[in-house]
Amino acid sequence: MQRYGVYVGVAVLLVVNIAVTDNFLSAENFRTQAVQVAPVIIVALGMALAIGTEGIDLSVGAVMALSASVIALYLGYGLFGALLVVALFAAAVGLANGALVALVGVQPIVATLALMVAGRGLAQVFLPQLKDVRNPDMATLGSGDLLGIPYLIMIAVALTLLVGFTVKRTTFGRQLLAIGDNRRAAQLSGLPVTRVLILVYVASALLAAVAGVLATARLGASDPSSLGNLMELSAITAVVVGGTPLTGGQIRIAGTVAGAVLIQLLTATLIKHDLPPSWTQIAQAVVIVLAVYAARGRRKR
């Protein structure tokens, strides 16, 4: 159940919704759920990389907000130019996180907490209030599709496959897992621990930036004050519920995706049955507690 419980949870929620939720099996509903969960999946992929090294990245929500503000400010130079600037800002945040963790020796939770606060503040300095994003390329990115499949879903699937391949089939992925399993042993073995850790946090920030851009494109507006709020908790929950232990050394990409889907289905179920937002927050808190308890069980074994 610790390894496959997330799939059981998704299956149970699907069965419950099929039985009690009107129009749940409609194609439009599945499309909506998939589009809404895509940014969570993308952020959770980066979080999984950080947790795989026995770290964590609390700055992902702030990076989403920062990306939203930067893309709104630089769209006048064209979508490609704006995306390049977003990537540079996100890479700078990831580089700062990685340097604090790998070079200075700051605990990941402290280092990324500092960037979480600073990144959100910087985003609101750049864009103090909500701003409409009126750009045909952004509109296409947010609402367009290919053969009926939204671009947001296609991007999330492509990034999932890319991260999964990186973790399972590349030297970088094996080094990442070795560092998470035992950093000291990895150093003594001659692995490039500093470089790998910095690249992990840069990758996490870039993935969060992608999620921020996609969320902005879908909404058609940039709101740095609210975009990405509590996203770090959703991403951590998705990763841990999906079977990746907080102690590092393992990453379960498929489980992470299933964890994100579980959170989305749970939230959607409560909303569709007219329960207040407070119940949604309570339900997510329960899932987080269960996820941490499951991680504790895996560590003890």
Short mmCIF file of N, CA and C in Angstrom, two decimals, residues 9 21 46 61 105 127 148 191 208 230 260 292:
data_model
loop_
_atom_site.label_atom_id
_atom_site.label_comp_id
_atom_site.label_asym_id
_atom_site.label_seq_id
_atom_site.Cartn_x
_atom_site.Cartn_y
_atom_site.Cartn_z
N GLY A 9 -5.92 5.10 -4.44
CA GLY A 9 -6.66 6.32 -4.11
C GLY A 9 -7.27 6.96 -5.35
N THR A 21 -21.19 11.95 -9.09
CA THR A 21 -20.98 13.26 -9.70
C THR A 21 -21.57 13.30 -11.10
N GLY A 46 9.88 18.79 -10.79
CA GLY A 46 11.06 19.45 -10.25
C GLY A 46 11.23 19.18 -8.77
N GLY A 61 6.55 27.96 -5.85
CA GLY A 61 5.40 28.84 -6.02
C GLY A 61 5.82 30.27 -6.31
N GLY A 105 26.40 25.24 2.16
CA GLY A 105 26.03 24.22 3.13
C GLY A 105 24.78 24.54 3.91
N LEU A 127 5.49 43.61 -10.75
CA LEU A 127 4.10 43.77 -11.19
C LEU A 127 3.21 43.85 -9.95
N GLY A 148 -7.30 17.87 -30.77
CA GLY A 148 -8.17 17.80 -29.61
C GLY A 148 -7.45 17.71 -28.27
N LEU A 191 32.03 11.59 -7.28
CA LEU A 191 30.91 12.13 -8.06
C LEU A 191 30.87 13.65 -7.93
N ALA A 208 9.23 25.01 -12.64
CA ALA A 208 8.24 25.88 -12.00
C ALA A 208 7.94 27.08 -12.89
N LEU A 230 0.76 28.18 -2.24
CA LEU A 230 0.67 26.82 -1.71
C LEU A 230 1.01 25.75 -2.74
N ALA A 260 -0.30 13.89 -8.13
CA ALA A 260 -0.88 15.16 -8.57
C ALA A 260 -2.33 14.96 -9.02
N VAL A 292 3.13 12.05 4.81
CA VAL A 292 4.30 12.09 5.70
C VAL A 292 4.37 10.81 6.53
#
